[in-house]
Coordinates of C-alpha atoms and ligand atoms in Angstrom, one line a residue:
M77 CA 138.7 -107.5 71.4
K78 CA 141.1 -110.2 70.9
Q79 CA 143.2 -107.9 69.5
A80 CA 143.0 -104.9 72.3
N81 CA 143.7 -108.0 74.5
S82 CA 147.4 -109.3 72.7
N83 CA 148.9 -105.9 74.3
K84 CA 148.2 -107.2 77.5
K85 CA 150.9 -109.6 79.4
V86 CA 149.5 -112.0 81.7
L87 CA 151.1 -114.3 84.1
V88 CA 149.4 -117.4 85.5
V89 CA 151.4 -118.7 88.5
G90 CA 150.9 -122.4 88.7
A91 CA 150.2 -125.1 86.1
G92 CA 148.0 -127.6 88.1
L93 CA 144.5 -128.1 87.2
V94 CA 143.2 -124.2 87.5
G95 CA 146.3 -122.9 86.2
S96 CA 146.3 -124.8 83.1
L97 CA 142.5 -124.5 82.3
E98 CA 142.7 -120.9 83.1
A99 CA 145.7 -120.1 80.5
C100 CA 143.7 -122.1 78.2
Y101 CA 140.5 -119.3 79.0
L102 CA 142.9 -116.3 78.5
A103 CA 144.2 -117.3 75.5
K104 CA 140.9 -117.5 73.7
R105 CA 140.4 -114.0 74.6
G106 CA 143.7 -113.3 72.8
Y107 CA 146.1 -112.4 75.8
D108 CA 149.6 -113.2 75.6
V109 CA 149.7 -115.4 78.7
H110 CA 152.7 -116.8 80.4
L111 CA 152.0 -119.7 82.5
Y112 CA 154.9 -120.6 84.9
E113 CA 155.0 -123.8 86.9
Y114 CA 157.6 -124.8 89.7
R115 CA 157.5 -128.4 89.0
D116 CA 159.2 -130.1 85.5
D117 CA 156.7 -131.2 82.6
I118 CA 154.3 -133.3 84.3
R119 CA 154.0 -135.3 80.7
N120 CA 157.7 -135.8 81.2
M121 CA 157.8 -137.2 84.7
E122 CA 157.5 -141.2 85.8
H123 CA 156.2 -140.3 88.8
V124 CA 154.2 -137.0 90.2
P125 CA 154.5 -137.0 93.6
G126 CA 151.3 -135.1 95.2
R127 CA 148.1 -136.0 96.1
S128 CA 145.2 -137.6 95.3
I129 CA 145.5 -139.9 91.9
N130 CA 141.9 -139.6 90.7
L131 CA 139.1 -136.9 91.1
A132 CA 135.6 -137.3 91.3
M133 CA 134.2 -134.7 88.7
S134 CA 130.8 -133.0 88.0
I135 CA 128.8 -130.9 85.8
R136 CA 130.7 -127.5 87.1
G137 CA 134.3 -129.3 86.0
R138 CA 133.2 -130.7 83.0
T139 CA 131.8 -127.0 81.4
G140 CA 135.2 -125.5 82.2
L141 CA 136.7 -128.2 80.0
K142 CA 134.1 -128.2 77.7
A143 CA 134.7 -124.3 77.0
V144 CA 138.4 -125.1 75.8
G145 CA 137.8 -128.3 73.5
V146 CA 138.8 -130.9 75.9
E147 CA 135.6 -132.2 77.6
E148 CA 134.8 -135.1 75.4
K149 CA 138.6 -136.3 75.4
I150 CA 138.9 -136.2 78.6
I151 CA 135.1 -137.7 79.9
R152 CA 134.2 -139.8 77.0
E153 CA 137.5 -141.3 76.8
H154 CA 138.5 -141.6 79.8
G155 CA 136.2 -140.7 82.5
I156 CA 134.4 -143.8 84.8
P157 CA 130.8 -142.7 85.6
M158 CA 129.6 -143.3 88.8
Y159 CA 126.2 -143.8 89.3
A160 CA 125.7 -144.3 93.2
R161 CA 127.4 -144.5 96.1
M162 CA 128.2 -148.3 96.9
I163 CA 128.1 -148.4 100.8
H164 CA 130.2 -151.0 102.4
N165 CA 128.9 -152.3 106.1
R166 CA 131.2 -154.1 108.7
D167 CA 129.9 -157.3 107.9
G168 CA 130.8 -157.3 104.5
S169 CA 126.8 -156.6 103.1
T170 CA 126.9 -153.7 100.5
K171 CA 124.1 -151.0 99.9
A172 CA 123.8 -148.8 96.6
I173 CA 122.6 -145.5 97.1
P174 CA 121.9 -143.2 93.7
Y175 CA 122.9 -140.1 93.5
N176 CA 120.3 -138.8 91.7
K177 CA 116.8 -140.1 90.8
D178 CA 117.1 -138.9 87.3
G179 CA 120.5 -141.4 86.6
K180 CA 123.1 -138.6 86.8
C181 CA 126.5 -139.7 87.2
I182 CA 129.9 -138.2 88.6
Y183 CA 133.2 -139.4 86.9
S184 CA 136.3 -140.6 88.3
V185 CA 138.9 -139.5 86.2
G186 CA 142.7 -139.5 86.5
R187 CA 144.5 -136.2 88.0
R188 CA 147.7 -136.5 86.1
F189 CA 145.4 -137.3 82.6
V190 CA 143.4 -134.3 82.9
N191 CA 146.3 -131.9 84.0
E192 CA 148.2 -132.9 80.7
V193 CA 145.4 -132.7 78.1
L194 CA 145.5 -129.3 79.7
L195 CA 148.9 -128.5 79.4
T196 CA 148.8 -129.3 75.8
R197 CA 145.9 -127.9 75.4
A198 CA 147.5 -124.7 76.5
E199 CA 150.1 -125.2 74.6
E200 CA 148.3 -125.3 71.4
F201 CA 147.4 -121.5 71.2
P202 CA 150.2 -119.4 69.7
N203 CA 149.6 -117.1 73.0
V204 CA 150.4 -119.3 75.5
T205 CA 154.5 -119.9 76.7
I206 CA 155.0 -122.3 79.6
H207 CA 157.9 -121.7 81.9
F208 CA 158.7 -125.2 83.6
H209 CA 160.5 -124.9 86.8
H210 CA 160.1 -121.6 87.7
K211 CA 159.3 -120.6 90.8
L212 CA 157.6 -117.6 92.5
L213 CA 159.7 -115.8 94.9
S214 CA 158.3 -112.4 95.2
A215 CA 155.8 -109.8 93.8
D216 CA 155.2 -106.3 93.7
L217 CA 151.5 -106.7 93.3
E218 CA 150.3 -102.9 92.6
R219 CA 153.2 -102.5 89.9
G220 CA 153.1 -105.7 87.9
K221 CA 156.7 -107.2 88.7
V222 CA 156.8 -111.0 89.9
T223 CA 160.2 -112.6 90.7
F224 CA 161.0 -116.3 89.7
L225 CA 163.7 -118.6 90.7
D226 CA 164.5 -120.8 87.6
T227 CA 165.3 -123.9 89.7
M228 CA 167.4 -125.1 86.8
S229 CA 170.5 -122.4 86.7
Q230 CA 169.4 -121.4 90.2
D231 CA 169.4 -117.9 88.4
E232 CA 166.1 -115.1 89.5
V233 CA 164.0 -113.6 87.1
T234 CA 162.0 -110.6 86.8
V235 CA 159.0 -110.0 84.8
D236 CA 156.7 -107.6 84.1
A237 CA 153.4 -108.3 83.6
D238 CA 149.5 -106.3 83.3
L239 CA 147.9 -108.4 85.3
T240 CA 149.2 -111.9 87.5
I241 CA 147.2 -114.6 88.3
G242 CA 148.0 -116.5 91.4
C243 CA 146.8 -120.4 90.7
D244 CA 149.7 -122.0 93.2
G245 CA 147.6 -123.8 95.0
A246 CA 146.3 -124.1 99.0
Y247 CA 149.9 -123.1 100.0
S248 CA 150.2 -120.1 97.5
N249 CA 152.8 -117.9 97.6
M250 CA 151.0 -115.5 95.4
R251 CA 148.3 -115.4 98.6
K252 CA 151.6 -114.8 101.1
Q253 CA 152.7 -111.6 98.7
M254 CA 148.8 -110.2 99.6
M255 CA 148.6 -110.9 103.2
K256 CA 152.1 -108.5 103.3
R257 CA 149.0 -105.9 102.6
P258 CA 146.5 -104.1 105.1
M259 CA 143.1 -105.1 105.1
F260 CA 143.9 -108.8 103.6
N261 CA 142.0 -111.2 105.7
Y262 CA 143.2 -115.0 106.1
R263 CA 142.1 -118.3 107.6
Q264 CA 143.5 -121.5 107.3
Q265 CA 142.7 -124.5 109.4
Y266 CA 143.6 -128.1 109.4
I267 CA 141.3 -130.6 110.2
P268 CA 142.3 -133.4 113.0
H269 CA 142.2 -136.0 110.1
G270 CA 144.7 -137.1 107.4
Y271 CA 144.2 -139.0 104.3
M272 CA 146.5 -141.9 102.9
E273 CA 145.9 -143.4 99.2
L274 CA 145.9 -147.6 98.8
C275 CA 145.1 -149.3 96.2
I276 CA 143.1 -152.1 94.9
P277 CA 144.6 -154.0 92.1
P278 CA 142.8 -155.4 89.3
A279 CA 142.1 -159.2 89.7
S280 CA 143.6 -162.0 88.0
D281 CA 141.4 -162.6 85.0
G282 CA 142.6 -158.1 84.8
N283 CA 139.3 -156.9 85.6
F284 CA 137.8 -154.9 88.2
Q285 CA 137.2 -156.6 91.7
M286 CA 134.1 -155.1 92.7
P287 CA 131.5 -153.6 90.7
A288 CA 132.6 -150.4 88.4
N289 CA 130.4 -147.7 88.4
Y290 CA 130.3 -146.5 91.9
L291 CA 132.0 -144.5 94.6
H292 CA 132.4 -147.2 97.4
I293 CA 132.4 -145.9 100.6
W294 CA 133.5 -147.5 103.9
P295 CA 131.6 -145.3 106.5
R296 CA 132.6 -145.8 110.4
G297 CA 131.9 -142.8 112.2
Q298 CA 135.4 -141.0 113.0
Y299 CA 136.6 -142.4 109.8
M300 CA 136.1 -143.8 106.6
M301 CA 137.6 -145.4 103.4
I302 CA 136.2 -144.9 99.6
A303 CA 137.5 -146.1 96.5
L304 CA 137.3 -145.0 92.9
P305 CA 138.3 -146.7 89.8
N306 CA 141.0 -146.0 87.3
Q307 CA 141.1 -147.1 83.6
D308 CA 143.5 -149.8 84.5
K309 CA 140.8 -151.6 86.3
S310 CA 142.6 -150.7 89.9
W311 CA 140.7 -148.9 92.6
T312 CA 142.5 -145.6 94.1
V313 CA 141.5 -146.0 97.7
T314 CA 141.9 -143.0 99.9
L315 CA 141.6 -143.8 104.1
F316 CA 140.6 -141.1 106.1
M317 CA 141.3 -141.0 109.5
P318 CA 142.5 -139.1 112.5
F319 CA 146.3 -138.6 112.8
E320 CA 146.2 -140.0 116.2
I321 CA 144.5 -143.3 114.7
F322 CA 147.4 -143.4 111.8
N323 CA 150.0 -143.1 114.3
S324 CA 148.7 -145.6 116.8
L325 CA 149.0 -148.0 113.9
D326 CA 152.4 -148.9 114.3
T327 CA 153.0 -152.3 113.8
P328 CA 151.8 -155.0 111.1
E329 CA 149.7 -156.6 113.5
L330 CA 147.2 -153.4 114.5
L331 CA 147.1 -152.3 111.2
L332 CA 145.5 -155.4 110.3
D333 CA 143.4 -156.1 113.5
F334 CA 142.5 -152.3 112.9
F335 CA 141.3 -153.4 109.2
K336 CA 139.7 -156.7 110.6
T337 CA 137.5 -155.0 112.8
N338 CA 136.5 -151.8 110.5
Y339 CA 137.1 -152.9 106.7
P340 CA 137.0 -156.8 106.9
D341 CA 136.2 -156.9 103.0
A342 CA 138.8 -154.4 102.0
I343 CA 141.9 -157.2 103.7
S344 CA 141.3 -159.4 100.8
L345 CA 140.7 -156.9 98.0
I346 CA 144.2 -154.8 98.7
G347 CA 145.7 -158.4 99.6
K348 CA 147.3 -158.9 103.2
E349 CA 151.3 -158.2 101.9
K350 CA 150.6 -155.1 99.9
L351 CA 148.2 -153.5 102.6
I352 CA 151.0 -153.6 104.9
H353 CA 153.7 -152.6 102.6
D354 CA 151.7 -149.5 101.4
F355 CA 150.6 -148.5 104.7
F356 CA 154.0 -148.2 106.0
A357 CA 155.7 -147.2 102.6
N358 CA 153.5 -144.3 102.3
K359 CA 152.7 -141.1 104.7
A360 CA 149.0 -140.1 106.2
L361 CA 149.0 -136.0 104.3
P362 CA 146.8 -133.2 106.3
M363 CA 144.3 -131.5 104.7
I364 CA 143.4 -127.9 105.2
S365 CA 140.8 -125.3 104.8
V366 CA 141.9 -122.0 103.7
K367 CA 139.2 -119.1 103.4
C368 CA 140.6 -115.0 102.0
S369 CA 139.3 -111.8 101.0
P370 CA 139.7 -110.0 98.5
Y371 CA 140.9 -112.4 95.9
H372 CA 142.7 -109.2 93.9
V373 CA 144.4 -106.6 94.4
G374 CA 143.3 -104.2 92.0
S375 CA 143.2 -104.9 88.7
T376 CA 146.8 -106.3 88.5
S377 CA 146.9 -109.4 90.8
L378 CA 144.3 -112.2 91.6
L379 CA 144.5 -115.8 93.1
M380 CA 141.7 -118.6 91.9
G381 CA 141.6 -122.2 92.7
D382 CA 143.0 -123.7 95.8
A383 CA 145.0 -120.5 96.1
A384 CA 142.3 -118.3 96.8
H385 CA 139.6 -120.8 98.5
A386 CA 140.8 -124.4 99.6
M387 CA 138.1 -126.6 101.2
V388 CA 138.8 -130.4 102.8
P389 CA 137.1 -133.0 100.1
F390 CA 134.3 -134.7 101.6
Y391 CA 131.8 -132.6 100.4
G392 CA 131.4 -129.9 97.7
Q393 CA 133.6 -131.3 94.5
G394 CA 135.4 -132.9 96.9
M395 CA 134.9 -136.5 97.3
N396 CA 131.2 -136.3 96.9
C397 CA 130.3 -138.1 100.0
M398 CA 130.1 -137.0 103.7
R399 CA 131.9 -139.2 105.9
D400 CA 129.6 -141.4 108.2
L401 CA 126.7 -139.7 107.1
V402 CA 125.8 -142.0 104.4
N403 CA 124.6 -144.6 106.6
S404 CA 122.9 -142.6 109.3
R405 CA 118.8 -143.6 109.4
L406 CA 118.6 -139.8 109.6
F407 CA 120.5 -139.3 106.4
L408 CA 118.4 -141.6 104.8
L409 CA 115.0 -140.1 106.2
R410 CA 116.0 -136.8 104.9
K411 CA 117.1 -138.5 101.4
K412 CA 113.6 -139.9 101.2
W413 CA 111.7 -136.3 101.9
D414 CA 114.0 -135.0 99.3
D415 CA 113.1 -137.4 96.7
L416 CA 109.5 -137.2 97.2
L417 CA 109.5 -133.7 97.2
S418 CA 111.6 -133.0 94.1
R419 CA 109.3 -135.3 92.8
L420 CA 106.3 -132.9 93.3
L421 CA 108.3 -130.3 92.9
P422 CA 111.2 -131.0 90.5
R423 CA 111.3 -127.4 89.5
T424 CA 111.1 -125.8 93.4
W425 CA 112.6 -128.7 95.4
V426 CA 116.0 -129.6 94.2
P427 CA 117.8 -131.6 96.8
L428 CA 121.1 -129.9 98.1
Y429 CA 123.6 -132.7 96.6
T430 CA 121.8 -132.4 93.3
M431 CA 122.4 -128.5 93.0
V432 CA 125.9 -129.1 94.2
T433 CA 126.6 -131.6 92.1
F434 CA 124.6 -132.3 88.8
S435 CA 124.0 -128.1 88.6
R436 CA 126.0 -124.8 88.3
E437 CA 123.8 -123.4 90.7
R438 CA 126.1 -120.9 92.8
Y439 CA 127.0 -122.2 96.1
H440 CA 125.9 -119.4 98.1
L441 CA 122.4 -119.9 96.5
C442 CA 122.5 -123.6 97.1
I443 CA 122.9 -122.8 100.8
A444 CA 120.3 -120.2 100.8
K445 CA 118.0 -122.6 98.9
K446 CA 118.7 -125.9 101.5
R447 CA 118.2 -123.3 104.5
W448 CA 114.6 -122.8 103.0
Q449 CA 114.2 -126.5 102.4
D450 CA 114.8 -126.9 106.1
E451 CA 112.4 -124.7 107.3
M452 CA 109.7 -125.9 105.2
I453 CA 110.8 -129.5 106.1
G454 CA 110.4 -128.3 109.8
K455 CA 107.0 -126.4 109.3
L456 CA 105.6 -129.8 107.3
V457 CA 106.7 -131.7 109.9
K458 CA 104.9 -129.5 112.8
V459 CA 101.8 -129.7 110.7
S460 CA 101.3 -133.2 110.2
A461 CA 102.2 -133.6 113.6
V462 CA 99.2 -131.6 114.9
A463 CA 96.9 -133.2 112.4
G464 CA 98.2 -136.3 114.2
I465 CA 97.1 -135.3 117.4
V466 CA 93.8 -133.8 116.1
L467 CA 92.4 -136.9 114.3
G468 CA 94.5 -138.9 117.3
F469 CA 91.9 -136.9 119.9
F470 CA 88.7 -137.6 117.0
A471 CA 89.4 -140.9 116.6
A472 CA 90.0 -141.9 120.2
K473 CA 86.8 -141.3 120.8
T474 CA 85.3 -144.1 119.6
Q475 CA 86.4 -147.4 120.8
A476 CA 86.9 -148.8 117.4
A477 CA 89.0 -146.3 116.0
H478 CA 91.3 -146.5 119.4
A479 CA 93.8 -148.9 118.3
F480 CA 94.1 -146.8 114.7
S481 CA 94.7 -143.2 116.5
H482 CA 97.2 -144.6 118.9
S483 CA 99.9 -146.4 116.1
L484 CA 99.1 -143.1 113.5
V485 CA 100.0 -140.8 116.6
T486 CA 103.0 -142.9 117.6
H487 CA 104.4 -142.8 113.6
L488 CA 103.8 -139.4 113.2
N489 CA 105.3 -138.6 116.3
S490 CA 108.7 -140.5 115.6
I491 CA 108.9 -139.0 111.9
T492 CA 108.3 -135.7 113.5
A493 CA 111.0 -136.2 115.5
K494 CA 113.6 -137.6 113.6
T495 CA 112.8 -134.8 110.7
L496 CA 113.3 -132.4 113.3
N497 CA 116.8 -133.8 114.1
V498 CA 117.6 -134.1 110.6
A499 CA 116.4 -130.6 109.8
M500 CA 118.6 -129.2 112.3
R501 CA 121.6 -130.7 110.8
Ligands
FAD835 C1 143.0 -136.0 98.6 C2 142.2 -135.1 98.1 C3 141.3 -135.4 97.6 C4 140.5 -134.5 96.3 N1 139.5 -135.2 95.7 C5 139.0 -134.1 94.4 C6 137.4 -134.4 93.6 O1 137.4 -136.0 93.9 N2 137.5 -133.7 93.0 C7 137.8 -132.5 93.2 O2 136.6 -131.6 92.4 N3 138.6 -132.0 94.1 C8 139.1 -132.6 94.6 N4 140.4 -132.1 95.4 C9 140.2 -130.6 95.5 C10 141.2 -130.7 94.4 O3 142.7 -131.8 94.3 C11 141.5 -129.1 94.2 O4 140.8 -128.3 94.6 C12 142.9 -128.9 92.8 O5 143.6 -129.6 92.6 C13 143.0 -127.2 93.0 O6 143.6 -127.3 91.7 P1 145.1 -125.8 91.6 O7 145.4 -125.6 90.5 O8 143.9 -124.6 92.4 O9 145.9 -126.0 92.9 P2 147.0 -127.1 92.6 O10 146.4 -128.6 92.0 O11 147.7 -127.6 94.0 O12 148.0 -126.7 91.9 C14 149.1 -125.6 91.8 C15 150.0 -126.0 90.9 O13 151.0 -124.6 91.6 C16 152.4 -125.1 91.5 N5 153.2 -124.2 92.5 C17 152.7 -124.2 93.9 N6 153.5 -123.2 94.3 C18 154.3 -122.7 93.3 C19 155.2 -121.4 93.3 N7 155.6 -121.0 94.3 N8 155.8 -121.5 91.7 C20 155.2 -121.4 90.6 N9 154.3 -123.1 90.9 C21 153.6 -123.0 92.1 C22 152.1 -126.3 91.9 O14 153.6 -127.4 91.7 C23 151.1 -126.9 91.3 O15 151.2 -127.2 89.8 C24 140.9 -133.1 96.1 C25 141.9 -132.5 97.0 C26 142.4 -133.7 98.0 C27 143.7 -132.8 98.8

């Protein structure tokens, strides 16, 4: 098979996380792989502009890395395990909520480091050629002719290929080429929230300022802040809030007041001066979700990664958290139900978060199973409510049992109401 594939030329457009990994997969199968990247080689760059410094990585990402032989290097040598969310309340108190009853974890990894390791791995294959400074301009998708701008020489270069794979991110140009075709569906949506990265530096003794093996979260309803640990003992802090709030904080005084009200403990962790400096030196960035179909044109071109499907990073494979829900009593109550039922029925009842983050179950099956669980919980609650009422009726017949029945019915009714609410989310 490898022999047969060696005659086939595959272009991968975009050497980000997905493109550089995909190049390794194709190389293993023997294709003649050409990886085209708009930017310079990030391994030579002092500062890489762009989004999120670190990523939360779960078993799905790790499986991809393992298949090309770099999981060990990235996770064991570089990843920082995070076993729980650490919730920071307004009064400065904290509370840990483990991700999983079996002590499984996700890892904080540096985006740049992962990308660099993957580029180096891709280069180790003799059948991979990487072309930096090449920006995709246009593509004749059916005939497999792709035109790039060589940003160094400013020349246009047209390349023939058997297959072109667009891994050029959420604002993909390859996808734009597909959009020119009939029957191609596309939807993009910006959410009203933006994000800004700040930093908690290491303590003066060089250690972490907060317990390291957690994803720290400051959930505050409409907005939230999270922090992921870095190898150098600093934390990358990401502030999420509506753009209108970002824009309203236009003086150092307003910014500090906002932090004093919402994130008082973070002021000393980040440092007052640094907070003011970084906030006004940075710009809040937008978050987009993208859906399209189909993902391919015949057998000549294909979209992968964010180019095919970008999502806002709050749950799925993004930040592994749900804004303010982690602070909600209903979320915690549902989590208790999930923990109980998964202990009783470990094979049948796998909580949604566990399915998404600690398994490779296909996403559409995760959603279908969660719907089934919601239905079951709804039924369970109804049955216990009826049982409570019947019990209450008989118990109320005797004077002695009256007090007991009253408290039982109240308790069951309250659980019923709460759980029905949760099941509806
Ligand atoms: C704030 C934030 C936090 C996130 N946190 C997480 C997280 O914790 N865990 C997680 O799993 N995911 C996270 N994500 C999502 C994750 O970043 C993306 O899913 C991932 O980067 C997609 O990789 P990609 O290779 O498809 O695209 P990208 O990483 O965007 O790479 C695209 C590449 O294509 C190149 N390119 C673009 N246009 C062209 C062109 N015309 N010609 C040639 N090359 C081009 C770009 O220079 C780039 O190198 C987060 C996203 C955001 C915004």
